[in-house]
Amino acid sequence: MRSSLLLLFPVVLRIFGVAAFSPVKQRNTNIIRHNVSPSTKLFASENNIQLDRRSFATESIASITAVASASVALLSNSQSALADDEGTIIDPSVDPPKITNKVYLDIKFGNYKTKRMVIGLFGDVMPKTTENFLSLCSNGDVSYAGTTFYRVISDMTIQGGAIGSSSGKSSSSAVLQPDNFNIKHTKAGLVSAVRNKDGSIDSRFFIQTKDDAGWADERYAAFGIVLDEEGTGGMDVVKKISKVDVKAPQNNPKDPVMIVGCGVFEG
């Protein structure tokens, strides 16, 4: 947009420049036809040329100013439209999105008793993505029950939810496009969708274990957050999973971290 506007000004100048000197020649020709002395003709011609040039300068400046004003207005409107398309950037550490639904994952690993993790979903900001996650927590036929947290990167993320795959390289669930990437990754416990190479998402997700995960901004769609509900494991479960022993090179847990149950959380 900016480069197009800049290219417009030389064209405007050329148009006005060519038109400006045509009247000067015509007026000078008319003056010479009068029956006056050479010195009078020269004086009159020079004065008319000066007047024409001043008039041209004034008109050109006014025209260029009008074009510039219109161009600035066009650029401003385009930027506003672009901002509306992209949506408002949300920093959950400052102004967290409204939680519209809550779901739970019951997790069993190591020598720990089964721990419940409750996740709040941002349905207003991420309607399609949260609807997909909600259905996979509440659907008896295709759900997270029986899947694992297949990759653990200490002090970074825990990744899970690969339905039909223990490696986490794929998922047999439905594929969709994320709503947007407006939520910044500035708070530990944020839940985001794992991206496929073509930008689509499926059942796989990751939970960030630190507040600062700027590497995920504008690349991964955050759609929920782990909650510290009374009587549940909350972020304590996330931290414990993030410390399990893993196998190189894919950082798969040596002992399974199983999601043994899931559903809609009432509370």
Tab-separated table of C-alpha atoms in Angstrom:
chain	number	residue	atom	x	y	z
A	1	MET	CA	0.000	0.000	0.000
A	2	ARG	CA	2.702	2.527	0.979
A	3	SER	CA	4.829	1.763	-2.105
A	4	SER	CA	1.776	2.240	-4.371
A	5	LEU	CA	1.090	5.655	-2.848
A	6	LEU	CA	4.685	6.756	-3.282
A	7	LEU	CA	4.586	5.773	-6.952
A	8	LEU	CA	1.485	7.934	-7.385
A	9	PHE	CA	3.198	11.307	-6.730
A	10	PRO	CA	5.650	11.328	-9.686
A	11	VAL	CA	2.726	10.515	-11.999
A	12	VAL	CA	0.734	13.438	-10.568
A	13	LEU	CA	3.677	15.794	-11.025
A	14	ARG	CA	4.202	14.737	-14.627
A	15	ILE	CA	0.524	15.222	-15.431
A	16	PHE	CA	0.445	18.708	-13.952
A	17	GLY	CA	3.839	19.597	-15.423
A	18	VAL	CA	2.790	18.828	-19.002
A	19	ALA	CA	-0.517	20.678	-18.639
A	20	ALA	CA	1.082	23.707	-17.031
A	21	PHE	CA	3.106	25.084	-19.888
A	22	SER	CA	0.573	24.649	-22.696
A	23	PRO	CA	-1.471	27.720	-21.655
A	24	VAL	CA	1.713	29.775	-21.437
A	25	LYS	CA	2.588	29.153	-25.084
A	26	GLN	CA	-0.969	29.833	-26.233
A	27	ARG	CA	-1.209	33.131	-24.358
A	28	ASN	CA	2.209	34.262	-25.595
A	29	THR	CA	1.152	33.559	-29.213
A	30	ASN	CA	-1.995	35.634	-28.793
A	31	ILE	CA	-0.047	38.570	-27.400
A	32	ILE	CA	2.440	38.572	-30.287
A	33	ARG	CA	-0.423	38.942	-32.778
A	34	HIS	CA	-1.321	42.344	-31.318
A	35	ASN	CA	0.019	45.375	-33.185
A	36	VAL	CA	2.439	46.623	-30.485
A	37	SER	CA	6.126	47.443	-30.250
A	38	PRO	CA	8.699	44.670	-29.742
A	39	SER	CA	9.624	45.943	-26.275
A	40	THR	CA	5.961	46.054	-25.242
A	41	LYS	CA	5.433	42.562	-26.660
A	42	LEU	CA	8.420	41.253	-24.703
A	43	PHE	CA	7.294	42.911	-21.478
A	44	ALA	CA	3.737	41.662	-21.870
A	45	SER	CA	4.909	38.162	-22.747
A	46	GLU	CA	7.236	37.931	-19.723
A	47	ASN	CA	4.537	39.213	-17.384
A	48	ASN	CA	2.011	36.729	-18.702
A	49	ILE	CA	4.537	33.905	-18.399
A	50	GLN	CA	5.270	34.907	-14.790
A	51	LEU	CA	1.558	35.090	-13.986
A	52	ASP	CA	0.916	31.715	-15.591
A	53	ARG	CA	3.791	30.138	-13.678
A	54	ARG	CA	2.561	31.560	-10.385
A	55	SER	CA	-0.961	30.381	-11.127
A	56	PHE	CA	0.348	26.955	-12.078
A	57	ALA	CA	2.442	26.710	-8.910
A	58	THR	CA	-0.536	27.619	-6.720
A	59	GLU	CA	-2.892	25.218	-8.498
A	60	SER	CA	-0.295	22.414	-8.513
A	61	ILE	CA	0.436	22.750	-4.796
A	62	ALA	CA	-3.308	22.693	-4.043
A	63	SER	CA	-3.806	19.633	-6.267
A	64	ILE	CA	-0.842	17.741	-4.830
A	65	THR	CA	-2.010	18.583	-1.294
A	66	ALA	CA	-5.459	17.203	-2.118
A	67	VAL	CA	-3.952	13.999	-3.563
A	68	ALA	CA	-1.692	13.608	-0.525
A	69	SER	CA	-4.620	14.074	1.879
A	70	ALA	CA	-6.691	11.520	-0.010
A	71	SER	CA	-3.758	9.086	-0.026
A	72	VAL	CA	-3.210	9.436	3.736
A	73	ALA	CA	-6.929	8.858	4.334
A	74	LEU	CA	-6.851	5.766	2.098
A	75	LEU	CA	-3.817	4.390	3.946
A	76	SER	CA	-5.434	5.046	7.318
A	77	ASN	CA	-8.650	3.291	6.275
A	78	SER	CA	-6.676	0.323	4.913
A	79	GLN	CA	-4.717	0.001	8.151
A	80	SER	CA	-7.947	0.124	10.174
A	81	ALA	CA	-9.489	-2.592	7.999
A	82	LEU	CA	-6.375	-4.731	8.390
A	83	ALA	CA	-6.460	-4.298	12.174
A	84	ASP	CA	-10.122	-5.378	12.210
A	85	ASP	CA	-9.273	-8.490	10.155
A	86	GLU	CA	-6.387	-9.458	12.424
A	87	GLY	CA	-8.332	-8.798	15.619
A	88	THR	CA	-7.172	-7.404	18.931
A	89	ILE	CA	-4.008	-8.873	20.454
A	90	ILE	CA	-4.758	-10.306	23.915
A	91	ASP	CA	-2.232	-10.575	26.736
A	92	PRO	CA	-3.688	-13.121	29.194
A	93	SER	CA	-1.230	-12.086	31.907
A	94	VAL	CA	-2.858	-8.627	31.920
A	95	ASP	CA	-6.399	-9.139	30.640
A	96	PRO	CA	-7.304	-12.850	30.419
A	97	PRO	CA	-10.108	-13.841	28.028
A	98	LYS	CA	-13.461	-14.924	29.409
A	99	ILE	CA	-13.741	-18.624	30.239
A	100	THR	CA	-16.877	-20.019	28.626
A	101	ASN	CA	-16.488	-23.744	29.400
A	102	LYS	CA	-14.440	-25.987	31.657
A	103	VAL	CA	-13.247	-29.507	30.898
A	104	TYR	CA	-11.093	-31.987	32.765
A	105	LEU	CA	-8.426	-34.575	32.001
A	106	ASP	CA	-7.745	-37.343	34.524
A	107	ILE	CA	-4.050	-38.215	34.325
A	108	LYS	CA	-2.115	-41.196	35.654
A	109	PHE	CA	1.677	-41.470	35.632
A	110	GLY	CA	4.494	-42.864	37.752
A	111	ASN	CA	3.639	-43.690	41.356
A	112	TYR	CA	1.144	-40.844	41.629
A	113	LYS	CA	-2.547	-41.384	42.123
A	114	THR	CA	-4.775	-40.227	39.288
A	115	LYS	CA	-4.701	-36.432	39.132
A	116	ARG	CA	-7.424	-34.255	37.637
A	117	MET	CA	-6.411	-31.297	35.455
A	118	VAL	CA	-9.113	-28.702	34.769
A	119	ILE	CA	-8.837	-26.505	31.673
A	120	GLY	CA	-10.835	-23.329	31.085
A	121	LEU	CA	-11.715	-22.641	27.435
A	122	PHE	CA	-11.823	-19.225	25.725
A	123	GLY	CA	-14.946	-19.857	23.658
A	124	ASP	CA	-15.691	-16.236	22.767
A	125	VAL	CA	-12.243	-15.600	21.295
A	126	MET	CA	-11.604	-19.090	19.865
A	127	PRO	CA	-15.017	-20.613	19.092
A	128	LYS	CA	-14.082	-23.308	16.533
A	129	THR	CA	-10.911	-24.401	18.335
A	130	THR	CA	-12.590	-24.660	21.738
A	131	GLU	CA	-15.593	-26.477	20.276
A	132	ASN	CA	-13.234	-29.096	18.849
A	133	PHE	CA	-11.429	-29.534	22.186
A	134	LEU	CA	-14.689	-29.619	24.121
A	135	SER	CA	-16.110	-32.338	21.876
A	136	LEU	CA	-12.970	-34.460	22.287
A	137	CYS	CA	-13.329	-34.218	26.059
A	138	SER	CA	-17.028	-35.103	26.120
A	139	ASN	CA	-17.490	-37.464	23.166
A	140	GLY	CA	-17.556	-41.119	24.163
A	141	ASP	CA	-16.555	-42.473	20.740
A	142	VAL	CA	-13.576	-40.256	19.840
A	143	SER	CA	-12.008	-38.659	22.895
A	144	TYR	CA	-8.794	-38.000	24.774
A	145	ALA	CA	-9.393	-40.956	27.073
A	146	GLY	CA	-6.653	-43.516	26.423
A	147	THR	CA	-4.200	-41.028	24.858
A	148	THR	CA	-0.920	-39.871	26.383
A	149	PHE	CA	1.315	-36.876	26.901
A	150	TYR	CA	3.758	-38.040	24.254
A	151	ARG	CA	6.452	-35.343	24.490
A	152	VAL	CA	7.890	-33.440	27.443
A	153	ILE	CA	10.341	-30.576	27.009
A	154	SER	CA	11.475	-29.588	30.487
A	155	ASP	CA	10.791	-25.953	31.435
A	156	MET	CA	9.021	-25.408	28.127
A	157	THR	CA	5.978	-27.554	27.208
A	158	ILE	CA	4.176	-30.824	27.714
A	159	GLN	CA	2.419	-32.142	24.597
A	160	GLY	CA	-0.475	-34.568	24.368
A	161	GLY	CA	-3.752	-35.562	22.761
A	162	ALA	CA	-2.596	-37.487	19.678
A	163	ILE	CA	-5.650	-39.668	19.158
A	164	GLY	CA	-4.715	-42.952	17.450
A	165	SER	CA	-0.951	-42.308	17.688
A	166	SER	CA	1.431	-42.994	20.540
A	167	SER	CA	4.299	-41.114	18.865
A	168	GLY	CA	2.424	-37.821	18.524
A	169	LYS	CA	3.383	-37.430	14.859
A	170	SER	CA	-0.241	-37.501	13.747
A	171	SER	CA	-3.834	-37.759	14.916
A	172	SER	CA	-6.874	-39.552	13.553
A	173	SER	CA	-9.202	-36.782	14.717
A	174	ALA	CA	-10.884	-34.172	12.518
A	175	VAL	CA	-8.699	-31.448	10.999
A	176	LEU	CA	-9.621	-27.746	11.046
A	177	GLN	CA	-8.130	-24.267	10.781
A	178	PRO	CA	-7.498	-22.300	14.001
A	179	ASP	CA	-9.686	-19.238	14.611
A	180	ASN	CA	-6.767	-16.817	15.022
A	181	PHE	CA	-3.422	-16.261	16.757
A	182	ASN	CA	-4.471	-13.255	18.841
A	183	ILE	CA	-3.690	-14.628	22.301
A	184	LYS	CA	-0.076	-14.059	23.331
A	185	HIS	CA	1.792	-16.811	25.168
A	186	THR	CA	2.584	-14.822	28.303
A	187	LYS	CA	1.229	-17.060	31.052
A	188	ALA	CA	2.175	-20.512	32.307
A	189	GLY	CA	-0.622	-23.053	31.865
A	190	LEU	CA	-1.872	-21.749	28.522
A	191	VAL	CA	-3.162	-24.542	26.293
A	192	SER	CA	-2.450	-24.217	22.551
A	193	ALA	CA	-3.146	-26.306	19.459
A	194	VAL	CA	-0.257	-28.151	17.788
A	195	ARG	CA	0.100	-27.121	14.145
A	196	ASN	CA	0.469	-29.370	11.126
A	197	LYS	CA	2.814	-28.397	8.301
A	198	ASP	CA	-0.071	-26.909	6.302
A	199	GLY	CA	-1.189	-24.755	9.237
A	200	SER	CA	-4.193	-26.892	10.190
A	201	ILE	CA	-4.828	-28.276	13.682
A	202	ASP	CA	-6.316	-31.495	15.080
A	203	SER	CA	-6.640	-33.029	18.551
A	204	ARG	CA	-3.029	-32.456	19.619
A	205	PHE	CA	-2.225	-29.713	22.085
A	206	PHE	CA	0.558	-28.439	24.313
A	207	ILE	CA	0.664	-26.707	27.683
A	208	GLN	CA	3.391	-24.147	28.335
A	209	THR	CA	5.170	-24.499	31.662
A	210	LYS	CA	6.680	-20.994	31.876
A	211	ASP	CA	5.167	-17.519	31.606
A	212	ASP	CA	7.371	-16.454	28.714
A	213	ALA	CA	6.771	-18.510	25.564
A	214	GLY	CA	7.101	-15.762	22.977
A	215	TRP	CA	8.414	-18.277	20.437
A	216	ALA	CA	4.817	-19.513	20.120
A	217	ASP	CA	3.231	-16.116	19.398
A	218	GLU	CA	1.615	-15.813	15.946
A	219	ARG	CA	2.522	-19.454	15.242
A	220	TYR	CA	0.321	-21.443	17.622
A	221	ALA	CA	-3.277	-20.761	18.623
A	222	ALA	CA	-3.843	-20.569	22.389
A	223	PHE	CA	-7.419	-21.427	23.345
A	224	GLY	CA	-7.508	-22.260	27.064
A	225	ILE	CA	-5.646	-22.342	30.364
A	226	VAL	CA	-5.065	-24.805	33.209
A	227	LEU	CA	-7.065	-23.777	36.291
A	228	ASP	CA	-6.282	-24.315	39.946
A	229	GLU	CA	-9.751	-25.468	40.900
A	230	GLU	CA	-10.279	-26.635	44.451
A	231	GLY	CA	-9.673	-30.353	44.833
A	232	THR	CA	-7.816	-30.677	41.520
A	233	GLY	CA	-4.158	-30.878	40.598
A	234	GLY	CA	-3.955	-27.677	38.591
A	235	MET	CA	-0.524	-26.406	37.618
A	236	ASP	CA	1.066	-28.761	40.137
A	237	VAL	CA	0.213	-31.652	37.776
A	238	VAL	CA	1.739	-29.783	34.841
A	239	LYS	CA	4.962	-29.175	36.767
A	240	LYS	CA	5.228	-32.809	37.830
A	241	ILE	CA	4.736	-34.044	34.255
A	242	SER	CA	7.367	-31.580	33.025
A	243	LYS	CA	9.944	-33.279	35.282
A	244	VAL	CA	9.441	-36.898	34.206
A	245	ASP	CA	12.348	-38.802	32.660
A	246	VAL	CA	12.354	-38.770	28.858
A	247	LYS	CA	13.970	-40.683	26.005
A	248	ALA	CA	16.045	-39.012	23.291
A	249	PRO	CA	15.722	-37.809	20.639
A	250	GLN	CA	11.972	-37.046	20.726
A	251	ASN	CA	11.718	-36.406	24.471
A	252	ASN	CA	9.092	-39.117	24.903
A	253	PRO	CA	8.406	-40.002	28.555
A	254	LYS	CA	10.135	-43.233	29.569
A	255	ASP	CA	7.006	-44.242	31.491
A	256	PRO	CA	3.588	-43.468	30.002
A	257	VAL	CA	1.746	-40.340	31.115
A	258	MET	CA	-1.819	-41.481	30.435
A	259	ILE	CA	-5.057	-39.552	30.108
A	260	VAL	CA	-7.374	-42.140	31.612
A	261	GLY	CA	-10.532	-40.072	31.564
A	262	CYS	CA	-11.994	-36.744	30.444
A	263	GLY	CA	-15.231	-34.802	30.394
A	264	VAL	CA	-17.020	-31.515	31.043
A	265	PHE	CA	-16.173	-30.034	34.432
A	266	GLU	CA	-19.139	-28.849	36.480
A	267	GLY	CA	-18.053	-26.324	39.030
